[in-house]
JSON list of C-alpha atoms in Angstrom, two decimals:
[
{"chain": "A", "resi": 420, "resn": "MET", "atom": "CA", "xyz": [147.43, 117.71, 58.79]},
{"chain": "A", "resi": 421, "resn": "THR", "atom": "CA", "xyz": [144.80, 118.35, 56.17]},
{"chain": "A", "resi": 422, "resn": "ILE", "atom": "CA", "xyz": [141.15, 117.61, 56.85]},
{"chain": "A", "resi": 423, "resn": "SER", "atom": "CA", "xyz": [138.65, 117.63, 54.03]},
{"chain": "A", "resi": 424, "resn": "LEU", "atom": "CA", "xyz": [135.36, 119.46, 54.21]},
{"chain": "A", "resi": 425, "resn": "GLU", "atom": "CA", "xyz": [133.62, 116.09, 53.91]},
{"chain": "A", "resi": 426, "resn": "ASP", "atom": "CA", "xyz": [135.49, 114.78, 56.98]},
{"chain": "A", "resi": 427, "resn": "LEU", "atom": "CA", "xyz": [134.65, 117.91, 58.94]},
{"chain": "A", "resi": 428, "resn": "ALA", "atom": "CA", "xyz": [131.00, 117.68, 57.93]},
{"chain": "A", "resi": 429, "resn": "ALA", "atom": "CA", "xyz": [130.86, 114.01, 58.99]},
{"chain": "A", "resi": 430, "resn": "ARG", "atom": "CA", "xyz": [132.47, 114.81, 62.34]},
{"chain": "A", "resi": 431, "resn": "LEU", "atom": "CA", "xyz": [130.07, 117.70, 62.92]},
{"chain": "A", "resi": 432, "resn": "THR", "atom": "CA", "xyz": [127.07, 115.51, 62.04]},
{"chain": "A", "resi": 433, "resn": "ALA", "atom": "CA", "xyz": [128.26, 112.85, 64.49]},
{"chain": "A", "resi": 434, "resn": "LEU", "atom": "CA", "xyz": [128.60, 115.46, 67.26]},
{"chain": "A", "resi": 435, "resn": "GLU", "atom": "CA", "xyz": [125.14, 116.85, 66.49]},
{"chain": "A", "resi": 436, "resn": "ASP", "atom": "CA", "xyz": [123.61, 113.37, 66.49]},
{"chain": "A", "resi": 437, "resn": "LYS", "atom": "CA", "xyz": [125.19, 112.47, 69.83]},
{"chain": "A", "resi": 438, "resn": "GLU", "atom": "CA", "xyz": [123.99, 115.74, 71.34]},
{"chain": "A", "resi": 439, "resn": "ALA", "atom": "CA", "xyz": [120.47, 115.15, 70.01]},
{"chain": "A", "resi": 440, "resn": "ILE", "atom": "CA", "xyz": [120.47, 111.68, 71.63]},
{"chain": "A", "resi": 441, "resn": "ARG", "atom": "CA", "xyz": [121.72, 113.11, 74.95]},
{"chain": "A", "resi": 442, "resn": "ALA", "atom": "CA", "xyz": [118.96, 115.73, 74.80]},
{"chain": "A", "resi": 443, "resn": "LEU", "atom": "CA", "xyz": [116.39, 113.00, 74.04]},
{"chain": "A", "resi": 444, "resn": "LYS", "atom": "CA", "xyz": [117.43, 110.96, 77.10]},
{"chain": "A", "resi": 445, "resn": "ALA", "atom": "CA", "xyz": [117.43, 114.08, 79.28]},
{"chain": "A", "resi": 446, "resn": "ARG", "atom": "CA", "xyz": [113.97, 115.05, 78.00]},
{"chain": "A", "resi": 447, "resn": "TYR", "atom": "CA", "xyz": [112.68, 111.56, 78.81]},
{"chain": "A", "resi": 448, "resn": "LEU", "atom": "CA", "xyz": [114.08, 111.52, 82.36]},
{"chain": "A", "resi": 449, "resn": "ARG", "atom": "CA", "xyz": [112.93, 115.07, 83.09]},
{"chain": "A", "resi": 450, "resn": "ALA", "atom": "CA", "xyz": [109.45, 114.26, 81.78]},
{"chain": "A", "resi": 451, "resn": "CYS", "atom": "CA", "xyz": [109.34, 111.23, 84.08]},
{"chain": "A", "resi": 452, "resn": "ASP", "atom": "CA", "xyz": [110.26, 113.38, 87.07]},
{"chain": "A", "resi": 453, "resn": "LEU", "atom": "CA", "xyz": [107.76, 116.11, 86.19]},
{"chain": "A", "resi": 454, "resn": "LYS", "atom": "CA", "xyz": [104.97, 113.61, 85.35]},
{"chain": "A", "resi": 455, "resn": "GLN", "atom": "CA", "xyz": [104.66, 114.96, 81.81]},
{"chain": "A", "resi": 456, "resn": "VAL", "atom": "CA", "xyz": [102.95, 111.93, 80.33]},
{"chain": "A", "resi": 457, "resn": "GLU", "atom": "CA", "xyz": [102.76, 113.11, 76.72]},
{"chain": "A", "resi": 458, "resn": "ASP", "atom": "CA", "xyz": [106.43, 114.09, 76.74]},
{"chain": "A", "resi": 459, "resn": "VAL", "atom": "CA", "xyz": [107.35, 110.64, 78.09]},
{"chain": "A", "resi": 460, "resn": "ARG", "atom": "CA", "xyz": [105.35, 109.04, 75.24]},
{"chain": "A", "resi": 461, "resn": "ASP", "atom": "CA", "xyz": [106.94, 111.34, 72.65]},
{"chain": "A", "resi": 462, "resn": "CYS", "atom": "CA", "xyz": [110.45, 110.12, 73.46]},
{"chain": "A", "resi": 463, "resn": "PHE", "atom": "CA", "xyz": [109.66, 106.61, 72.23]},
{"chain": "A", "resi": 464, "resn": "ALA", "atom": "CA", "xyz": [109.18, 105.77, 68.57]},
{"chain": "A", "resi": 465, "resn": "PRO", "atom": "CA", "xyz": [105.69, 104.99, 67.36]},
{"chain": "A", "resi": 466, "resn": "GLY", "atom": "CA", "xyz": [105.14, 101.34, 66.50]},
{"chain": "A", "resi": 467, "resn": "LYS", "atom": "CA", "xyz": [106.91, 98.28, 67.84]},
{"chain": "A", "resi": 468, "resn": "ILE", "atom": "CA", "xyz": [109.63, 99.07, 70.38]},
{"chain": "A", "resi": 469, "resn": "ARG", "atom": "CA", "xyz": [111.12, 97.33, 73.43]},
{"chain": "A", "resi": 470, "resn": "ILE", "atom": "CA", "xyz": [111.06, 98.61, 77.00]},
{"chain": "A", "resi": 471, "resn": "ALA", "atom": "CA", "xyz": [112.51, 96.10, 79.46]},
{"chain": "A", "resi": 472, "resn": "TYR", "atom": "CA", "xyz": [113.12, 97.65, 82.86]},
{"chain": "A", "resi": 473, "resn": "GLU", "atom": "CA", "xyz": [114.20, 95.20, 85.55]},
{"chain": "A", "resi": 474, "resn": "ASN", "atom": "CA", "xyz": [111.37, 94.29, 87.96]},
{"chain": "A", "resi": 475, "resn": "PHE", "atom": "CA", "xyz": [108.69, 95.53, 85.53]},
{"chain": "A", "resi": 476, "resn": "PRO", "atom": "CA", "xyz": [106.80, 93.78, 82.76]},
{"chain": "A", "resi": 477, "resn": "GLU", "atom": "CA", "xyz": [108.30, 94.12, 79.29]},
{"chain": "A", "resi": 478, "resn": "PHE", "atom": "CA", "xyz": [106.52, 96.42, 76.83]},
{"chain": "A", "resi": 479, "resn": "ASP", "atom": "CA", "xyz": [106.51, 96.38, 73.04]},
{"chain": "A", "resi": 480, "resn": "ASP", "atom": "CA", "xyz": [104.74, 99.68, 72.42]},
{"chain": "A", "resi": 481, "resn": "ARG", "atom": "CA", "xyz": [104.91, 103.10, 74.00]},
{"chain": "A", "resi": 482, "resn": "ASP", "atom": "CA", "xyz": [101.22, 103.42, 74.87]},
{"chain": "A", "resi": 483, "resn": "ALA", "atom": "CA", "xyz": [101.19, 100.30, 77.04]},
{"chain": "A", "resi": 484, "resn": "PHE", "atom": "CA", "xyz": [104.29, 101.53, 78.87]},
{"chain": "A", "resi": 485, "resn": "VAL", "atom": "CA", "xyz": [102.89, 105.04, 79.35]},
{"chain": "A", "resi": 486, "resn": "ALA", "atom": "CA", "xyz": [99.64, 103.64, 80.77]},
{"chain": "A", "resi": 487, "resn": "ILE", "atom": "CA", "xyz": [101.56, 101.76, 83.50]},
{"chain": "A", "resi": 488, "resn": "TYR", "atom": "CA", "xyz": [103.88, 104.73, 84.09]},
{"chain": "A", "resi": 489, "resn": "GLN", "atom": "CA", "xyz": [100.86, 107.00, 84.54]},
{"chain": "A", "resi": 490, "resn": "GLN", "atom": "CA", "xyz": [99.17, 104.53, 86.91]},
{"chain": "A", "resi": 491, "resn": "MET", "atom": "CA", "xyz": [102.27, 104.04, 89.09]},
{"chain": "A", "resi": 492, "resn": "ALA", "atom": "CA", "xyz": [104.04, 107.39, 89.05]},
{"chain": "A", "resi": 493, "resn": "CYS", "atom": "CA", "xyz": [101.44, 110.08, 88.38]},
{"chain": "A", "resi": 494, "resn": "ASN", "atom": "CA", "xyz": [99.50, 109.87, 91.60]},
{"chain": "A", "resi": 495, "resn": "GLY", "atom": "CA", "xyz": [99.96, 112.16, 94.55]},
{"chain": "A", "resi": 496, "resn": "GLY", "atom": "CA", "xyz": [102.70, 111.24, 96.95]},
{"chain": "A", "resi": 497, "resn": "VAL", "atom": "CA", "xyz": [105.19, 109.87, 94.38]},
{"chain": "A", "resi": 498, "resn": "TYR", "atom": "CA", "xyz": [108.22, 112.07, 93.75]},
{"chain": "A", "resi": 499, "resn": "ASP", "atom": "CA", "xyz": [110.96, 110.80, 91.43]},
{"chain": "A", "resi": 500, "resn": "ILE", "atom": "CA", "xyz": [114.46, 112.00, 90.72]},
{"chain": "A", "resi": 501, "resn": "HIS", "atom": "CA", "xyz": [116.34, 110.59, 87.70]},
{"chain": "A", "resi": 502, "resn": "HIS", "atom": "CA", "xyz": [119.97, 111.67, 87.25]},
{"chain": "A", "resi": 503, "resn": "ALA", "atom": "CA", "xyz": [121.74, 110.02, 84.31]},
{"chain": "A", "resi": 504, "resn": "THR", "atom": "CA", "xyz": [125.51, 110.15, 83.98]},
{"chain": "A", "resi": 505, "resn": "ASN", "atom": "CA", "xyz": [128.44, 108.32, 82.40]},
{"chain": "A", "resi": 506, "resn": "TRP", "atom": "CA", "xyz": [126.85, 108.33, 78.96]},
{"chain": "A", "resi": 507, "resn": "GLN", "atom": "CA", "xyz": [128.39, 106.45, 76.11]},
{"chain": "A", "resi": 508, "resn": "ILE", "atom": "CA", "xyz": [126.82, 106.84, 72.68]},
{"chain": "A", "resi": 509, "resn": "ASP", "atom": "CA", "xyz": [127.99, 104.85, 69.67]},
{"chain": "A", "resi": 510, "resn": "LEU", "atom": "CA", "xyz": [126.72, 105.78, 66.23]},
{"chain": "A", "resi": 511, "resn": "GLU", "atom": "CA", "xyz": [126.27, 102.61, 64.20]},
{"chain": "A", "resi": 512, "resn": "SER", "atom": "CA", "xyz": [125.05, 104.48, 61.13]},
{"chain": "A", "resi": 513, "resn": "GLY", "atom": "CA", "xyz": [123.43, 107.76, 60.24]},
{"chain": "A", "resi": 514, "resn": "THR", "atom": "CA", "xyz": [120.11, 106.42, 61.51]},
{"chain": "A", "resi": 515, "resn": "ARG", "atom": "CA", "xyz": [120.97, 103.99, 64.33]},
{"chain": "A", "resi": 516, "resn": "ALA", "atom": "CA", "xyz": [122.86, 104.36, 67.60]},
{"chain": "A", "resi": 517, "resn": "THR", "atom": "CA", "xyz": [123.32, 102.62, 70.92]},
{"chain": "A", "resi": 518, "resn": "GLY", "atom": "CA", "xyz": [123.72, 104.23, 74.31]},
{"chain": "A", "resi": 519, "resn": "LYS", "atom": "CA", "xyz": [124.77, 103.25, 77.81]},
{"chain": "A", "resi": 520, "resn": "TRP", "atom": "CA", "xyz": [123.84, 105.32, 80.85]},
{"chain": "A", "resi": 521, "resn": "SER", "atom": "CA", "xyz": [124.28, 105.09, 84.60]},
{"chain": "A", "resi": 522, "resn": "LEU", "atom": "CA", "xyz": [121.23, 106.28, 86.52]},
{"chain": "A", "resi": 523, "resn": "ASN", "atom": "CA", "xyz": [121.01, 107.53, 90.09]},
{"chain": "A", "resi": 524, "resn": "PHE", "atom": "CA", "xyz": [117.31, 107.14, 90.83]},
{"chain": "A", "resi": 525, "resn": "ARG", "atom": "CA", "xyz": [115.43, 108.13, 93.93]},
{"chain": "A", "resi": 526, "resn": "THR", "atom": "CA", "xyz": [111.72, 107.94, 94.63]},
{"chain": "A", "resi": 527, "resn": "ILE", "atom": "CA", "xyz": [110.02, 109.46, 97.63]},
{"chain": "A", "resi": 528, "resn": "LEU", "atom": "CA", "xyz": [106.75, 107.75, 98.55]},
{"chain": "A", "resi": 529, "resn": "THR", "atom": "CA", "xyz": [104.83, 109.86, 101.05]},
{"chain": "A", "resi": 530, "resn": "GLY", "atom": "CA", "xyz": [102.06, 107.31, 101.66]},
{"chain": "A", "resi": 531, "resn": "PRO", "atom": "CA", "xyz": [104.25, 104.51, 103.03]},
{"chain": "A", "resi": 532, "resn": "ARG", "atom": "CA", "xyz": [106.86, 107.09, 104.17]},
{"chain": "A", "resi": 533, "resn": "GLN", "atom": "CA", "xyz": [109.66, 105.48, 102.19]},
{"chain": "A", "resi": 534, "resn": "VAL", "atom": "CA", "xyz": [112.65, 106.60, 100.17]},
{"chain": "A", "resi": 535, "resn": "VAL", "atom": "CA", "xyz": [114.01, 104.17, 97.60]},
{"chain": "A", "resi": 536, "resn": "ARG", "atom": "CA", "xyz": [117.42, 104.72, 96.00]},
{"chain": "A", "resi": 537, "resn": "LEU", "atom": "CA", "xyz": [118.55, 102.72, 93.01]},
{"chain": "A", "resi": 538, "resn": "ALA", "atom": "CA", "xyz": [121.68, 102.56, 90.90]},
{"chain": "A", "resi": 539, "resn": "VAL", "atom": "CA", "xyz": [120.61, 101.49, 87.42]},
{"chain": "A", "resi": 540, "resn": "GLU", "atom": "CA", "xyz": [122.41, 100.76, 84.18]},
{"chain": "A", "resi": 541, "resn": "TYR", "atom": "CA", "xyz": [120.59, 101.46, 80.90]},
{"chain": "A", "resi": 542, "resn": "ASP", "atom": "CA", "xyz": [121.34, 99.99, 77.47]},
{"chain": "A", "resi": 543, "resn": "ASP", "atom": "CA", "xyz": [119.42, 101.87, 74.79]},
{"chain": "A", "resi": 544, "resn": "VAL", "atom": "CA", "xyz": [118.95, 101.72, 71.03]},
{"chain": "A", "resi": 545, "resn": "TYR", "atom": "CA", "xyz": [118.00, 104.84, 69.08]},
{"chain": "A", "resi": 546, "resn": "GLU", "atom": "CA", "xyz": [116.76, 105.35, 65.54]},
{"chain": "A", "resi": 547, "resn": "LYS", "atom": "CA", "xyz": [116.66, 108.51, 63.50]},
{"chain": "A", "resi": 548, "resn": "ARG", "atom": "CA", "xyz": [113.44, 108.85, 61.51]},
{"chain": "A", "resi": 549, "resn": "ASP", "atom": "CA", "xyz": [112.46, 111.87, 59.47]},
{"chain": "A", "resi": 550, "resn": "GLY", "atom": "CA", "xyz": [115.32, 113.87, 60.94]},
{"chain": "A", "resi": 551, "resn": "ARG", "atom": "CA", "xyz": [114.76, 113.16, 64.65]},
{"chain": "A", "resi": 552, "resn": "TRP", "atom": "CA", "xyz": [116.04, 110.58, 67.10]},
{"chain": "A", "resi": 553, "resn": "TRP", "atom": "CA", "xyz": [113.72, 108.21, 68.97]},
{"chain": "A", "resi": 554, "resn": "ILE", "atom": "CA", "xyz": [114.22, 105.59, 71.66]},
{"chain": "A", "resi": 555, "resn": "VAL", "atom": "CA", "xyz": [113.37, 102.21, 70.10]},
{"chain": "A", "resi": 556, "resn": "GLU", "atom": "CA", "xyz": [114.78, 99.97, 72.81]},
{"chain": "A", "resi": 557, "resn": "THR", "atom": "CA", "xyz": [115.68, 100.54, 76.43]},
{"chain": "A", "resi": 558, "resn": "VAL", "atom": "CA", "xyz": [116.76, 97.86, 78.88]},
{"chain": "A", "resi": 559, "resn": "SER", "atom": "CA", "xyz": [117.70, 98.50, 82.48]},
{"chain": "A", "resi": 560, "resn": "ARG", "atom": "CA", "xyz": [119.19, 96.52, 85.31]},
{"chain": "A", "resi": 561, "resn": "VAL", "atom": "CA", "xyz": [119.45, 97.51, 88.94]},
{"chain": "A", "resi": 562, "resn": "THR", "atom": "CA", "xyz": [122.97, 97.33, 90.32]},
{"chain": "A", "resi": 563, "resn": "SER", "atom": "CA", "xyz": [122.18, 98.39, 93.90]},
{"chain": "A", "resi": 564, "resn": "MET", "atom": "CA", "xyz": [119.21, 99.39, 96.02]},
{"chain": "A", "resi": 565, "resn": "LEU", "atom": "CA", "xyz": [118.52, 101.02, 99.36]},
{"chain": "A", "resi": 566, "resn": "THR", "atom": "CA", "xyz": [115.03, 101.42, 100.84]},
{"chain": "A", "resi": 567, "resn": "GLU", "atom": "CA", "xyz": [114.52, 103.57, 103.90]},
{"chain": "A", "resi": 568, "resn": "GLN", "atom": "CA", "xyz": [111.48, 103.84, 106.15]},
{"chain": "A", "resi": 569, "resn": "VAL", "atom": "CA", "xyz": [110.87, 107.26, 107.69]},
{"chain": "A", "resi": 570, "resn": "ALA", "atom": "CA", "xyz": [109.04, 107.13, 111.03]},
{"chain": "A", "resi": 571, "resn": "GLU", "atom": "CA", "xyz": [106.64, 109.80, 112.28]},
{"chain": "A", "resi": 572, "resn": "ASP", "atom": "CA", "xyz": [109.41, 111.20, 114.48]},
{"chain": "A", "resi": 573, "resn": "GLY", "atom": "CA", "xyz": [111.72, 111.54, 111.47]},
{"chain": "A", "resi": 574, "resn": "SER", "atom": "CA", "xyz": [113.98, 108.64, 112.36]},
{"chain": "A", "resi": 575, "resn": "VAL", "atom": "CA", "xyz": [115.10, 106.51, 109.43]},
{"chain": "A", "resi": 576, "resn": "THR", "atom": "CA", "xyz": [115.42, 102.75, 109.31]},
{"chain": "A", "resi": 577, "resn": "VAL", "atom": "CA", "xyz": [116.98, 100.86, 106.43]},
{"chain": "A", "resi": 578, "resn": "ILE", "atom": "CA", "xyz": [114.48, 98.17, 105.47]},
{"chain": "A", "resi": 579, "resn": "ALA", "atom": "CA", "xyz": [116.11, 96.79, 102.32]},
{"chain": "A", "resi": 580, "resn": "LEU", "atom": "CA", "xyz": [119.71, 96.85, 101.24]},
{"chain": "A", "resi": 581, "resn": "ALA", "atom": "CA", "xyz": [120.68, 94.96, 98.13]},
{"chain": "A", "resi": 582, "resn": "GLU", "atom": "CA", "xyz": [123.90, 94.35, 96.34]},
{"chain": "A", "resi": 583, "resn": "PRO", "atom": "CA", "xyz": [124.34, 93.69, 92.65]},
{"chain": "A", "resi": 584, "resn": "PRO", "atom": "CA", "xyz": [123.73, 90.08, 91.67]},
{"chain": "A", "resi": 585, "resn": "ALA", "atom": "CA", "xyz": [126.83, 87.90, 91.37]},
{"chain": "A", "resi": 586, "resn": "ALA", "atom": "CA", "xyz": [128.26, 87.81, 87.88]}
]
């Protein structure tokens, strides 16, 4: 089997683009966990975008989203853990791609003594501008949820258990 240099170059570019998108999503989730507000902002493209996370208002620019993120997540007593898996990235062109991710999310809220666990599915759109990839659209839906209340004595009570909505 003979492969041309052009085919090899195209395959290498596709691999590099997919890896850059995976790194972008990882950088975003890590920045959320570490409360690195400017890094969260820098993952989203400047200008009009779409952020539609289930149970949150929809945003059409990164600054409005970051302001709410900072207000909700960057206060003492909020500890988040985002673990994304099962990625699927499809390159639509040299400058546009879509991605699907499964997210195992946990937040520990020390004030109300709660632990919330969510399974979330993301559908993302990415654009490459000036040689770098940006998130231009991200939509999430919760597929399951568990909320636990931790008593002073350390005992745990499940206070909310949800199943995915019927199809």
